[in-house]
């Protein structure tokens, strides 16, 4: 056990170990109720949505739209459209740490530079491990989402736009209901609603699994 501790915190394994410590610390905070399980999802969506808004403002011909679609397809391939980011990162970082410890031990590597090179194939293999490992959680979160739709009436609730939407483009919003945050797919009846705007949920398209929203303005 002591040898494993020294190996884990050696220079060649420091990066995977630091990532693992971060994940463990995060889940401890979740257990204690200090952070929400979807805390990091907002940052990812905002970054992605910023790219979409910049592309729209720049009015670039098709290429940027295709690149965003390509990114979305990759995220969907690794189930990141169905599970929280930190769940996926947990199943990515854990095999990365194990592979790093074993690889550097078996090869007798003591070079930090060489360990960085090893991280490239390590990361690829860990991605391929993480995808099937998260399948049970895809089903769990899918059931939770269905239960939310069946037991909670989101119509009339006010929330915030996370990914901009229009009557043609699907986006995402977040609403607070009974003390819990819910992420929902959204479209507008007409026009465009931007990231950061307040929204009012006015209808639910059950067949298409998204909600119709409109901008919500309050008088301060």
CSV table of C-alpha atoms in Angstrom, one decimal:
chain,number,residue,atom,x,y,z
A,1,UNK,CA,0.0,0.0,0.0
A,2,UNK,CA,2.9,2.4,0.8
A,3,UNK,CA,4.5,1.6,-2.5
A,4,UNK,CA,1.2,2.4,-4.3
A,5,UNK,CA,1.0,5.7,-2.4
A,6,UNK,CA,4.6,6.7,-3.4
A,7,UNK,CA,3.9,5.6,-7.0
A,8,UNK,CA,0.7,7.6,-7.2
A,9,UNK,CA,2.3,10.8,-6.0
A,10,UNK,CA,5.5,10.4,-8.0
A,11,UNK,CA,6.1,12.9,-10.8
A,12,UNK,CA,5.2,10.4,-13.6
A,13,UNK,CA,1.8,9.8,-12.1
A,14,UNK,CA,1.1,13.2,-10.6
A,15,UNK,CA,-1.4,14.5,-13.3
A,16,UNK,CA,-3.7,11.4,-13.2
A,17,UNK,CA,-3.5,11.4,-9.4
A,18,UNK,CA,-4.3,15.1,-9.2
A,19,UNK,CA,-7.4,14.5,-11.4
A,20,UNK,CA,-8.5,11.6,-9.3
A,21,UNK,CA,-8.1,13.6,-6.1
A,22,UNK,CA,-10.2,16.3,-7.7
A,23,UNK,CA,-13.0,13.8,-8.6
A,24,UNK,CA,-13.0,12.3,-5.1
A,25,UNK,CA,-13.1,15.7,-3.5
A,26,UNK,CA,-16.0,16.7,-5.8
A,27,UNK,CA,-18.1,13.7,-4.8
A,28,UNK,CA,-17.4,14.3,-1.1
A,29,UNK,CA,-18.9,17.8,-1.6
A,30,UNK,CA,-21.9,16.3,-3.4
A,31,UNK,CA,-22.4,13.8,-0.6
A,32,UNK,CA,-22.2,16.7,2.0
A,33,UNK,CA,-24.6,18.7,-0.1
A,34,UNK,CA,-22.2,21.5,-0.8
A,35,UNK,CA,-22.5,21.3,-4.6
A,36,UNK,CA,-25.0,20.0,-7.0
A,37,UNK,CA,-24.3,17.0,-9.2
A,38,UNK,CA,-24.8,19.1,-12.3
A,39,UNK,CA,-22.7,22.1,-11.1
A,40,UNK,CA,-20.1,21.8,-13.9
A,41,UNK,CA,-22.6,21.2,-16.7
A,42,UNK,CA,-23.5,24.9,-16.8
A,43,UNK,CA,-20.0,25.9,-17.7
A,44,UNK,CA,-19.8,23.4,-20.5
A,45,UNK,CA,-23.1,24.5,-21.9
A,46,UNK,CA,-22.1,28.2,-21.7
A,47,UNK,CA,-18.9,27.7,-23.5
A,48,UNK,CA,-20.6,25.8,-26.2
A,49,UNK,CA,-23.4,28.3,-26.5
A,50,UNK,CA,-20.9,31.2,-26.6
A,51,UNK,CA,-19.4,29.6,-29.7
A,52,UNK,CA,-22.9,29.3,-31.2
A,53,UNK,CA,-23.7,33.0,-30.5
A,54,UNK,CA,-20.4,34.1,-31.9
A,55,UNK,CA,-20.9,32.1,-35.1
A,56,UNK,CA,-24.4,33.5,-35.5
A,57,UNK,CA,-23.2,37.1,-35.0
A,58,UNK,CA,-20.4,36.6,-37.5
A,59,UNK,CA,-22.8,35.1,-40.0
A,60,UNK,CA,-20.3,32.6,-41.2
A,61,UNK,CA,-21.5,30.4,-44.1
A,62,UNK,CA,-22.4,26.9,-42.9
A,63,UNK,CA,-18.9,25.9,-41.8
A,64,UNK,CA,-19.2,27.1,-38.2
A,65,UNK,CA,-22.7,25.5,-38.0
A,66,UNK,CA,-21.2,22.2,-39.1
A,67,UNK,CA,-18.3,22.4,-36.6
A,68,UNK,CA,-20.8,23.0,-33.8
A,69,UNK,CA,-22.9,20.1,-35.0
A,70,UNK,CA,-19.7,17.9,-35.1
A,71,UNK,CA,-18.9,18.9,-31.4
A,72,UNK,CA,-22.5,18.1,-30.4
A,73,UNK,CA,-22.2,14.7,-32.1
A,74,UNK,CA,-19.0,13.9,-30.2
A,75,UNK,CA,-20.6,14.9,-26.9
A,76,UNK,CA,-23.7,12.8,-27.7
A,77,UNK,CA,-21.5,9.8,-28.6
A,78,UNK,CA,-19.9,9.8,-25.1
A,79,UNK,CA,-23.4,10.2,-23.5
A,80,UNK,CA,-22.7,13.7,-22.3
A,81,UNK,CA,-26.2,14.8,-23.5
A,82,UNK,CA,-27.7,12.3,-21.1
A,83,UNK,CA,-25.6,12.3,-18.0
A,84,UNK,CA,-23.9,15.0,-15.9
A,85,UNK,CA,-20.3,15.9,-16.9
A,86,UNK,CA,-18.8,14.8,-13.6
A,87,UNK,CA,-20.3,11.3,-13.9
A,88,UNK,CA,-18.5,10.9,-17.2
A,89,UNK,CA,-15.3,12.4,-15.9
A,90,UNK,CA,-15.3,10.0,-13.0
A,91,UNK,CA,-15.4,7.0,-15.3
A,92,UNK,CA,-12.7,8.6,-17.5
A,93,UNK,CA,-10.2,9.6,-14.8
A,94,UNK,CA,-10.4,6.4,-12.8
A,95,UNK,CA,-9.1,4.1,-15.6
A,96,UNK,CA,-6.6,6.9,-16.6
A,97,UNK,CA,-5.1,6.7,-13.1
A,98,UNK,CA,-5.0,2.9,-13.1
A,99,UNK,CA,-3.5,2.7,-16.6
A,100,UNK,CA,-0.9,5.4,-15.7
A,101,UNK,CA,0.2,3.6,-12.5
A,102,UNK,CA,0.5,0.2,-14.3
A,103,UNK,CA,2.2,1.5,-17.4
A,104,UNK,CA,4.9,3.5,-15.6
A,105,UNK,CA,5.5,0.7,-13.2
A,106,UNK,CA,5.7,-2.1,-15.8
A,107,UNK,CA,8.0,0.0,-18.1
A,108,UNK,CA,10.0,1.3,-15.2
A,109,UNK,CA,9.5,4.9,-16.4
A,110,UNK,CA,10.9,7.7,-14.3
A,111,UNK,CA,10.7,10.4,-17.0
A,112,UNK,CA,8.0,13.0,-16.5
A,113,UNK,CA,8.2,14.0,-20.2
A,114,UNK,CA,7.8,10.4,-21.3
A,115,UNK,CA,4.8,10.0,-18.9
A,116,UNK,CA,3.1,13.0,-20.7
A,117,UNK,CA,3.6,11.1,-24.0
A,118,UNK,CA,2.0,8.0,-22.4
A,119,UNK,CA,-1.0,10.1,-21.4
A,120,UNK,CA,-2.1,10.5,-25.0
A,121,UNK,CA,-2.9,6.8,-25.7
A,122,UNK,CA,-4.0,6.4,-22.1
A,123,UNK,CA,-6.6,9.2,-22.6
A,124,UNK,CA,-7.9,7.5,-25.8
A,125,UNK,CA,-8.2,4.1,-24.2
A,126,UNK,CA,-9.9,5.6,-21.1
A,127,UNK,CA,-12.4,7.4,-23.3
A,128,UNK,CA,-13.3,4.0,-24.9
A,129,UNK,CA,-13.7,2.5,-21.4
A,130,UNK,CA,-15.8,5.4,-20.1
A,131,UNK,CA,-18.4,5.2,-22.8
A,132,UNK,CA,-19.8,1.7,-22.0
A,133,UNK,CA,-19.1,2.2,-18.3
A,134,UNK,CA,-21.7,5.1,-18.2
A,135,UNK,CA,-24.5,3.1,-19.9
A,136,UNK,CA,-26.2,2.2,-16.6
A,137,UNK,CA,-26.2,5.9,-15.6
A,138,UNK,CA,-27.7,6.8,-18.9
A,139,UNK,CA,-30.7,4.6,-18.1
A,140,UNK,CA,-30.9,5.9,-14.5
A,141,UNK,CA,-30.9,9.5,-15.5
A,142,UNK,CA,-33.4,8.8,-18.3
A,143,UNK,CA,-35.8,7.2,-15.8
A,144,UNK,CA,-35.3,10.2,-13.5
A,145,UNK,CA,-36.1,12.6,-16.3
A,146,UNK,CA,-39.2,10.7,-17.2
A,147,UNK,CA,-40.3,10.7,-13.6
A,148,UNK,CA,-39.8,14.4,-13.5
A,149,UNK,CA,-42.0,14.9,-16.5
A,150,UNK,CA,-44.7,12.6,-15.2
A,151,UNK,CA,-44.8,13.9,-11.6
A,152,UNK,CA,-43.9,17.6,-11.9
A,153,UNK,CA,-45.8,20.1,-14.0
A,154,UNK,CA,-43.2,22.5,-15.4
A,155,UNK,CA,-45.7,24.6,-17.3
A,156,UNK,CA,-45.8,28.1,-15.9
A,157,UNK,CA,-42.4,27.9,-14.3
A,158,UNK,CA,-39.7,30.5,-14.8
A,159,UNK,CA,-36.2,29.6,-15.6
A,160,UNK,CA,-33.0,30.6,-17.3
A,161,UNK,CA,-31.8,29.9,-20.9
A,162,UNK,CA,-28.6,27.8,-20.8
A,163,UNK,CA,-28.3,27.3,-24.6
A,164,UNK,CA,-30.0,29.8,-26.9
A,165,UNK,CA,-33.0,28.6,-28.9
A,166,UNK,CA,-35.5,29.6,-31.6
A,167,UNK,CA,-38.5,28.2,-33.3
A,168,UNK,CA,-36.1,26.3,-35.6
A,169,UNK,CA,-33.2,25.5,-33.3
A,170,UNK,CA,-33.4,23.3,-30.1
A,171,UNK,CA,-31.8,24.8,-27.0
A,172,UNK,CA,-31.7,24.1,-23.3
A,173,UNK,CA,-33.0,25.8,-20.3
A,174,UNK,CA,-32.9,25.3,-16.5
A,175,UNK,CA,-35.9,25.7,-14.1
A,176,UNK,CA,-36.1,25.5,-10.4
A,177,UNK,CA,-39.0,23.4,-9.0
A,178,UNK,CA,-39.5,22.2,-5.5
A,179,UNK,CA,-35.9,23.1,-4.6
A,180,UNK,CA,-34.4,21.1,-7.5
A,181,UNK,CA,-32.9,22.3,-10.8
A,182,UNK,CA,-34.2,20.6,-13.9
A,183,UNK,CA,-32.5,20.8,-17.4
A,184,UNK,CA,-35.0,20.8,-20.2
A,185,UNK,CA,-34.9,21.0,-24.0
A,186,UNK,CA,-36.5,24.2,-25.3
A,187,UNK,CA,-37.8,25.9,-28.4
A,188,UNK,CA,-39.7,29.1,-28.9
A,189,UNK,CA,-43.0,29.6,-30.7
A,190,UNK,CA,-41.4,32.4,-32.8
A,191,UNK,CA,-38.2,34.4,-32.7
A,192,UNK,CA,-35.0,33.8,-30.8
A,193,UNK,CA,-34.2,33.6,-27.1
A,194,UNK,CA,-30.7,34.1,-25.9
A,195,UNK,CA,-28.5,32.5,-23.3
A,196,UNK,CA,-28.9,34.1,-19.9
A,197,UNK,CA,-32.4,35.4,-20.6
A,198,UNK,CA,-35.2,34.5,-18.2
A,199,UNK,CA,-37.8,32.2,-19.8
A,200,UNK,CA,-41.4,31.2,-19.1
A,201,UNK,CA,-42.4,27.6,-19.9
A,202,UNK,CA,-45.7,27.8,-21.8
A,203,UNK,CA,-46.2,24.4,-23.4
A,204,UNK,CA,-44.8,20.9,-23.7
A,205,UNK,CA,-44.3,19.0,-27.0
A,206,UNK,CA,-44.5,15.5,-25.7
A,207,UNK,CA,-43.9,13.8,-29.0
A,208,UNK,CA,-40.7,15.8,-29.6
A,209,UNK,CA,-39.7,15.9,-25.9
A,210,UNK,CA,-39.1,19.6,-25.7
A,211,UNK,CA,-40.8,22.6,-24.1
A,212,UNK,CA,-42.1,25.8,-25.7
A,213,UNK,CA,-40.8,28.9,-23.9
A,214,UNK,CA,-41.0,32.6,-24.3
A,215,UNK,CA,-39.0,35.5,-22.8
A,216,UNK,CA,-40.0,36.4,-19.3
A,217,UNK,CA,-39.6,40.0,-18.2
A,218,UNK,CA,-40.2,41.4,-14.8
A,219,UNK,CA,-40.7,45.0,-13.7
A,220,UNK,CA,-38.0,46.0,-11.3
